[in-house]
Amino acid sequence: MFFRLQSVIMTQQDGKRRKNCLLFLYLGDKKRKKAVFTRKNKGSV
């Protein structure tokens, strides 16, 4: 029982960490696209 509970806690923490990692990657990708977009606009003006 104790081990099962511990494994559940571990998977929850792992899931949270993975979600944070995905969110970080997503935000980073958005920033990169935004930077590329602004650079293109500056070049065309």
Short mmCIF file of N, CA and C in Angstrom, two decimals:
data_model
loop_
_atom_site.label_atom_id
_atom_site.label_comp_id
_atom_site.label_asym_id
_atom_site.label_seq_id
_atom_site.Cartn_x
_atom_site.Cartn_y
_atom_site.Cartn_z
N MET A 1 0.84 -1.20 0.00
CA MET A 1 0.00 0.00 0.00
C MET A 1 0.87 1.25 0.00
N PHE A 2 1.85 1.26 0.89
CA PHE A 2 2.72 2.43 0.99
C PHE A 2 3.47 2.67 -0.33
N PHE A 3 3.95 1.56 -0.89
CA PHE A 3 4.71 1.69 -2.13
C PHE A 3 3.83 2.21 -3.27
N ARG A 4 2.58 1.73 -3.29
CA ARG A 4 1.66 2.17 -4.34
C ARG A 4 1.41 3.67 -4.22
N LEU A 5 1.19 4.12 -3.00
CA LEU A 5 0.94 5.54 -2.76
C LEU A 5 2.16 6.36 -3.18
N GLN A 6 3.34 5.86 -2.84
CA GLN A 6 4.57 6.56 -3.19
C GLN A 6 4.71 6.67 -4.72
N SER A 7 4.39 5.58 -5.41
CA SER A 7 4.51 5.58 -6.87
C SER A 7 3.51 6.56 -7.49
N VAL A 8 2.33 6.67 -6.89
CA VAL A 8 1.32 7.61 -7.40
C VAL A 8 1.84 9.04 -7.24
N ILE A 9 2.41 9.33 -6.07
CA ILE A 9 2.97 10.67 -5.83
C ILE A 9 4.09 10.94 -6.83
N MET A 10 4.93 9.95 -7.08
CA MET A 10 6.03 10.12 -8.02
C MET A 10 5.50 10.43 -9.42
N THR A 11 4.48 9.70 -9.86
CA THR A 11 3.95 9.93 -11.20
C THR A 11 3.30 11.31 -11.30
N GLN A 12 2.65 11.75 -10.24
CA GLN A 12 2.04 13.08 -10.24
C GLN A 12 3.12 14.15 -10.38
N GLN A 13 4.20 14.00 -9.62
CA GLN A 13 5.30 14.98 -9.70
C GLN A 13 5.93 14.95 -11.08
N ASP A 14 6.09 13.75 -11.63
CA ASP A 14 6.68 13.60 -12.96
C ASP A 14 5.79 14.27 -14.01
N GLY A 15 4.47 14.07 -13.86
CA GLY A 15 3.53 14.68 -14.78
C GLY A 15 3.58 16.19 -14.71
N LYS A 16 3.69 16.71 -13.49
CA LYS A 16 3.75 18.17 -13.30
C LYS A 16 5.02 18.71 -13.94
N ARG A 17 6.12 17.99 -13.74
CA ARG A 17 7.40 18.43 -14.29
C ARG A 17 7.34 18.42 -15.81
N ARG A 18 6.72 17.36 -16.36
CA ARG A 18 6.62 17.25 -17.82
C ARG A 18 5.76 18.38 -18.37
N LYS A 19 4.67 18.70 -17.65
CA LYS A 19 3.77 19.77 -18.09
C LYS A 19 4.52 21.10 -18.10
N ASN A 20 5.30 21.34 -17.04
CA ASN A 20 6.08 22.58 -16.96
C ASN A 20 7.08 22.65 -18.10
N CYS A 21 7.70 21.50 -18.40
CA CYS A 21 8.69 21.45 -19.48
C CYS A 21 8.03 21.77 -20.81
N LEU A 22 6.85 21.18 -21.04
CA LEU A 22 6.12 21.44 -22.28
C LEU A 22 5.72 22.90 -22.39
N LEU A 23 5.27 23.46 -21.27
CA LEU A 23 4.86 24.86 -21.24
C LEU A 23 6.06 25.75 -21.56
N PHE A 24 7.21 25.42 -20.97
CA PHE A 24 8.44 26.18 -21.19
C PHE A 24 8.83 26.14 -22.67
N LEU A 25 8.77 24.93 -23.25
CA LEU A 25 9.11 24.79 -24.67
C LEU A 25 8.14 25.57 -25.54
N TYR A 26 6.85 25.50 -25.19
CA TYR A 26 5.81 26.20 -25.96
C TYR A 26 6.03 27.71 -25.93
N LEU A 27 6.30 28.24 -24.73
CA LEU A 27 6.53 29.68 -24.59
C LEU A 27 7.79 30.09 -25.34
N GLY A 28 8.83 29.26 -25.25
CA GLY A 28 10.07 29.54 -25.94
C GLY A 28 9.86 29.59 -27.44
N ASP A 29 9.04 28.66 -27.94
CA ASP A 29 8.74 28.60 -29.37
C ASP A 29 7.97 29.84 -29.80
N LYS A 30 7.02 30.27 -28.97
CA LYS A 30 6.24 31.46 -29.29
C LYS A 30 7.15 32.69 -29.35
N LYS A 31 8.06 32.79 -28.38
CA LYS A 31 8.98 33.93 -28.35
C LYS A 31 9.85 33.94 -29.60
N ARG A 32 10.33 32.75 -29.98
CA ARG A 32 11.20 32.65 -31.15
C ARG A 32 10.44 33.09 -32.40
N LYS A 33 9.20 32.61 -32.54
CA LYS A 33 8.39 32.98 -33.71
C LYS A 33 8.14 34.48 -33.73
N LYS A 34 7.87 35.04 -32.55
CA LYS A 34 7.61 36.48 -32.44
C LYS A 34 8.85 37.26 -32.87
N ALA A 35 10.02 36.81 -32.42
CA ALA A 35 11.27 37.48 -32.76
C ALA A 35 11.51 37.43 -34.27
N VAL A 36 11.26 36.27 -34.85
CA VAL A 36 11.43 36.11 -36.30
C VAL A 36 10.46 37.02 -37.04
N PHE A 37 9.22 37.08 -36.55
CA PHE A 37 8.17 37.90 -37.16
C PHE A 37 8.57 39.37 -37.14
N THR A 38 9.04 39.87 -35.98
CA THR A 38 9.42 41.28 -35.86
C THR A 38 10.62 41.57 -36.74
N ARG A 39 11.55 40.62 -36.83
CA ARG A 39 12.74 40.81 -37.65
C ARG A 39 12.33 40.95 -39.12
N LYS A 40 11.39 40.12 -39.55
CA LYS A 40 10.90 40.18 -40.93
C LYS A 40 10.26 41.53 -41.21
N ASN A 41 9.47 42.01 -40.26
CA ASN A 41 8.78 43.29 -40.44
C ASN A 41 9.79 44.43 -40.55
N LYS A 42 10.81 44.41 -39.70
CA LYS A 42 11.83 45.47 -39.74
C LYS A 42 12.57 45.45 -41.08
N GLY A 43 12.81 44.24 -41.59
CA GLY A 43 13.52 44.12 -42.86
C GLY A 43 12.70 44.65 -44.03
N SER A 44 11.39 44.47 -43.99
CA SER A 44 10.53 44.89 -45.10
C SER A 44 10.27 46.39 -45.09
N VAL A 45 10.35 47.02 -43.93
CA VAL A 45 10.05 48.45 -43.82
C VAL A 45 11.21 49.26 -44.39
#
